[in-house]
C-alpha positions as semicolon CSV with decimal commas, in nm:
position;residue;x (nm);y (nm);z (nm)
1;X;-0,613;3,165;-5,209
2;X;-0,376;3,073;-4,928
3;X;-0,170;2,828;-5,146
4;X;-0,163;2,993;-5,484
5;X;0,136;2,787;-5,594
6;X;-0,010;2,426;-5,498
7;X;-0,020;2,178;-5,840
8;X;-0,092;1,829;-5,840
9;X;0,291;1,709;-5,850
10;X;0,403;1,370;-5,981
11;X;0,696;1,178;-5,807
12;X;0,913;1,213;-6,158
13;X;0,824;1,588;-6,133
14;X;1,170;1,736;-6,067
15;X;1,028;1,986;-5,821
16;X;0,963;1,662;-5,580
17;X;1,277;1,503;-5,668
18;X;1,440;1,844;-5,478
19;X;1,182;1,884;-5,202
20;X;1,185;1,523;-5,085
21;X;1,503;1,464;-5,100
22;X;1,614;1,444;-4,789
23;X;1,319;1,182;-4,669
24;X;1,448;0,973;-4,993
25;X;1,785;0,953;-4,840
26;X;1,694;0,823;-4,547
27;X;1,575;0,491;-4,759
28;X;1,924;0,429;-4,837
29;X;2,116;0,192;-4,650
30;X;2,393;0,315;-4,451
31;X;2,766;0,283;-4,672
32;X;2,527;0,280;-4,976
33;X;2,689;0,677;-5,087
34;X;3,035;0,692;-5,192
35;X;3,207;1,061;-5,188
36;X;3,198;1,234;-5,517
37;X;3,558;1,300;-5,605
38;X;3,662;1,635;-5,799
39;X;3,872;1,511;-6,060
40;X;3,942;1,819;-6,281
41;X;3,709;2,182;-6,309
42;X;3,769;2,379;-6,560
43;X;3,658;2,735;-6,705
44;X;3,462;2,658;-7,004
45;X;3,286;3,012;-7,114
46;X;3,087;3,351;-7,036
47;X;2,776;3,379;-7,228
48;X;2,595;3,705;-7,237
49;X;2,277;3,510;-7,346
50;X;2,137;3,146;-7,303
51;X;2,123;3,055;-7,672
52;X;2,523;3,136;-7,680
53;X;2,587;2,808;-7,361
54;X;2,730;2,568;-7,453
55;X;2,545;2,234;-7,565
56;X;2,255;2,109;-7,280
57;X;2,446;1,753;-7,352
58;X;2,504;1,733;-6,983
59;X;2,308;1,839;-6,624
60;X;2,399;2,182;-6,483
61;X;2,297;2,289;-6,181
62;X;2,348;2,689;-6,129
63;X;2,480;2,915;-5,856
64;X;2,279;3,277;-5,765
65;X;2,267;3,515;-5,489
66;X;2,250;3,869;-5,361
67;X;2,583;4,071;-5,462
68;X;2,846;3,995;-5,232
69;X;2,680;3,657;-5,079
70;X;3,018;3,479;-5,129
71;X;2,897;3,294;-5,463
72;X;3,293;3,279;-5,596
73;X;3,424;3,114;-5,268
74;X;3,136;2,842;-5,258
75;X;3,220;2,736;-5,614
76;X;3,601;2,770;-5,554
77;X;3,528;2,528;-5,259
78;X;3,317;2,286;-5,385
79;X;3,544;2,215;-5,679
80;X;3,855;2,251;-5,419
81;X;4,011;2,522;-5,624
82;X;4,056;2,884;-5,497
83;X;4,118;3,009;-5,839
84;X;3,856;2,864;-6,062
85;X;3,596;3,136;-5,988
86;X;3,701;3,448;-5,961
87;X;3,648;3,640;-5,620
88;X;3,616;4,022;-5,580
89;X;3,508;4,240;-5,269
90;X;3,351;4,492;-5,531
91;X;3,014;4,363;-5,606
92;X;2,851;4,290;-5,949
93;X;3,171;4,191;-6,049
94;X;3,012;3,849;-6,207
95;X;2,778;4,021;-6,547
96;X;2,796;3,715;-6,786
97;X;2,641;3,351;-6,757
98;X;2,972;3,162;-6,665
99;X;2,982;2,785;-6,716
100;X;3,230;2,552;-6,542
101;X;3,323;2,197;-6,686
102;X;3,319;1,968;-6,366
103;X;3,492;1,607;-6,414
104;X;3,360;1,650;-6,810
105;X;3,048;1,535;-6,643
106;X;2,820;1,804;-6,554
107;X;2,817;2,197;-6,520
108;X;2,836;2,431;-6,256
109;X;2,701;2,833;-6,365
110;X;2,767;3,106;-6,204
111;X;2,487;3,350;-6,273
112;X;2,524;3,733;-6,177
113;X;2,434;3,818;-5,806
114;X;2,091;4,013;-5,798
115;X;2,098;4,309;-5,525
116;X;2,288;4,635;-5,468
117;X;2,523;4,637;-5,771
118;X;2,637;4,975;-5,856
119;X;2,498;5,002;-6,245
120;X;2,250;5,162;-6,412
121;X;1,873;5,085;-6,415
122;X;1,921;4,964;-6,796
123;X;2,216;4,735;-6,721
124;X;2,022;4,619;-6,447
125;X;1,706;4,552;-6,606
126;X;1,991;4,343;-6,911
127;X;2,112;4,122;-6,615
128;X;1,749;4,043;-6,479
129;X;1,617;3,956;-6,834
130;X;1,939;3,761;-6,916
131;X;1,905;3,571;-6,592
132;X;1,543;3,458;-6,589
133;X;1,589;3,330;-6,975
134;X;1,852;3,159;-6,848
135;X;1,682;3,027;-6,574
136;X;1,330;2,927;-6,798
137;X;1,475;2,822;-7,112
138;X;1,802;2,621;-7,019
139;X;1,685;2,266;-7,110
140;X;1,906;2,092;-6,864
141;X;1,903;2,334;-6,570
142;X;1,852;2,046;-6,306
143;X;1,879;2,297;-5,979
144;X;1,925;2,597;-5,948
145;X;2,115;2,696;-5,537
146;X;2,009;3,011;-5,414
147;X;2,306;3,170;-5,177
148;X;2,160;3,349;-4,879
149;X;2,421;3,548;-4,561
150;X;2,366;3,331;-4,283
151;X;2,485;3,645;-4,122
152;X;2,153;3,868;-4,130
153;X;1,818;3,806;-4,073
154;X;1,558;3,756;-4,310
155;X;1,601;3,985;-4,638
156;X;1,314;4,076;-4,864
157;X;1,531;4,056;-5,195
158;X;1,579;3,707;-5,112
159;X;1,229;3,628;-5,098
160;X;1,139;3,810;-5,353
161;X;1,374;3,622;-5,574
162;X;1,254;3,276;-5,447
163;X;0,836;3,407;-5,556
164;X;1,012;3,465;-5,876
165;X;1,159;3,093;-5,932
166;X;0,807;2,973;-5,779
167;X;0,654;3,180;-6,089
168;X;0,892;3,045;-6,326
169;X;0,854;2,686;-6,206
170;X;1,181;2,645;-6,171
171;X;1,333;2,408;-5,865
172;X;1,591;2,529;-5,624
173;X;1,794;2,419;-5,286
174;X;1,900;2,714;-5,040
175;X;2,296;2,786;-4,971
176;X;2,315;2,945;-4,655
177;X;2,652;3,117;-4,695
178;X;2,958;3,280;-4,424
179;X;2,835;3,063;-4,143
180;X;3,212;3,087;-4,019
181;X;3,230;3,479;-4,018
182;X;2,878;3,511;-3,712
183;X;2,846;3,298;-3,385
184;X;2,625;2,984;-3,443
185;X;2,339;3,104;-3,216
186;X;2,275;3,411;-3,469
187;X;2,355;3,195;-3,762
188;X;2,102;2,895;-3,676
189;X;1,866;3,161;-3,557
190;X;1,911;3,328;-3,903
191;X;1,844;3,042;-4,076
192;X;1,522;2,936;-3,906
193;X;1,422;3,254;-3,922
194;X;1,446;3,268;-4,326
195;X;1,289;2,895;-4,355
196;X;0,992;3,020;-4,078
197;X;0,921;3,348;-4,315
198;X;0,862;3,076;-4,632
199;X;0,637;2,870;-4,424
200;X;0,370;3,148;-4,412
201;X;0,330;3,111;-4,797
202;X;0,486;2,815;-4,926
203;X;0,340;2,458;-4,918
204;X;0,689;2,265;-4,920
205;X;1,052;2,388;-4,809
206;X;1,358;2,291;-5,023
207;X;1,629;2,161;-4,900
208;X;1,843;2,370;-4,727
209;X;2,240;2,393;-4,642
210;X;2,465;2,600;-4,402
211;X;2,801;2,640;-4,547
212;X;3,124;2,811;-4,472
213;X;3,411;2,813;-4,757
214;X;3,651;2,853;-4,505
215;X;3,559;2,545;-4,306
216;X;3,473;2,350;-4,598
217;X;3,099;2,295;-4,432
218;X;2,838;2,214;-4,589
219;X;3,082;2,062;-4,939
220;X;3,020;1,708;-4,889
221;X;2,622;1,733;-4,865
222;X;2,607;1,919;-5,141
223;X;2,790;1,716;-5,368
224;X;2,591;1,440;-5,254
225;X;2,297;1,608;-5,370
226;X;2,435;1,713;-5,712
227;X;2,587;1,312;-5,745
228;X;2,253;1,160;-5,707
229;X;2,079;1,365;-5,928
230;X;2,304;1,362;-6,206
231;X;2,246;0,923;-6,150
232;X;1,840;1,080;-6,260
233;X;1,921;1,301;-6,491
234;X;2,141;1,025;-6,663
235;X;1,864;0,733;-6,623
């Protein structure tokens, strides 16, 4: 079967809600979107397990990528604080679920970064099992924003971990990260490359962003995004 992931989808189905997103802003009449202001962001806990989160009283959208994707400095720049998330150049540094209180409204996670982390094949197989419970169970897991280097081309780990979320049902928007650190010919060449390699297999393509924490890009749309869907998952 060509399409082994097609389901009959309902426009309340939250997998729609992310895919056709983009066409369902265009509806919206220009001024319509206000900016989301940052108020406060603060640590709230690291969980070694789902069950031990705290309360799914509010939506929570969470952060993953390949080990040294630049998870940290997306959060830290999203929020507009350098020090909320903790930055390393050692990778695997992030091992526990780690949940962020954003305007005491929602959640951000950071999840541990899937890849070349120097541990052993036990640890490794703790983190993977920790991550997709996390990632199936987690009542009010709206999104979950999949970091991929803008920098390279097309990496098999990342679409390996995207089948995964398609297996698990669970609905996603891609981060293309570092877009300030490779010219924009490779970058843009990068990231139609990535979004050409789903097309052979997928039916729709999430929505996408290119991002650099340096140059802020990329912060606004994203907030955007995580505004309006809090408005749904508040309705």
């Amino acid at each position: 079967m060509l399409f082994p992931q097609i389901r009959v989808l309902e426009w309340y189905d939250l997998v729609v809600r992310i895919f056709c997103h983009r066409a369902a802003k265009l509806r919206n009449l220009p001024g319509q979107k206000t900016l989301m202001i940052i108020r406060s962001a603060t640590y709230v806990i690291s969980s070694p397990d789902h069950t031990k989160s705290p309360a799914p009283d509010r939506p929570e959208y969470a952060f993953i990528g390949r080990s040294n994707v630049g998870k940290s400095s997306l959060i830290n720049m999203l929020v507009g604080n350098d020090k909320l998330a903790k930055t390393s150049g050692t990778p695997g540094k992030t091992q526990l679920i780690n949940h962020f209180n954003i305007n005491d409204e929602w959640y951000i996670v950071d999840l541990p970064g899937y890849g070349f982390a120097k541990v052993s094949q036990s640890e490794r197989r703790r983190w993977e099992q920790m991550i997709e419970n996390y990632l199936r169970k987690r009542e009010n897991l709206v999104t979950v924003f999949v970091l991929i280097d803008s920098r390279h081309s097309p990496q098999k780990i990342d679409l390996e971990f995207l089948e995964r979320l398609r297996k698990w049902d669970v609905p996603f928007c891609l981060v293309f990260t570092k877009s300030d650190k490779e010219n924009q010919r490779t970058v843009s060449k990068n990231v139609k490359d990535f979004l050409d390699r789903m097309r052979a297999t997928w039916q729709f393509l999430p929505q996408h962003f290119v991002t650099s924490a340096v140059k802020k890009m990329g912060r606004d749309k994203i907030l955007a995004l995580i505004e309006e869907m809090n408005g749904e998952f508040n309705a």
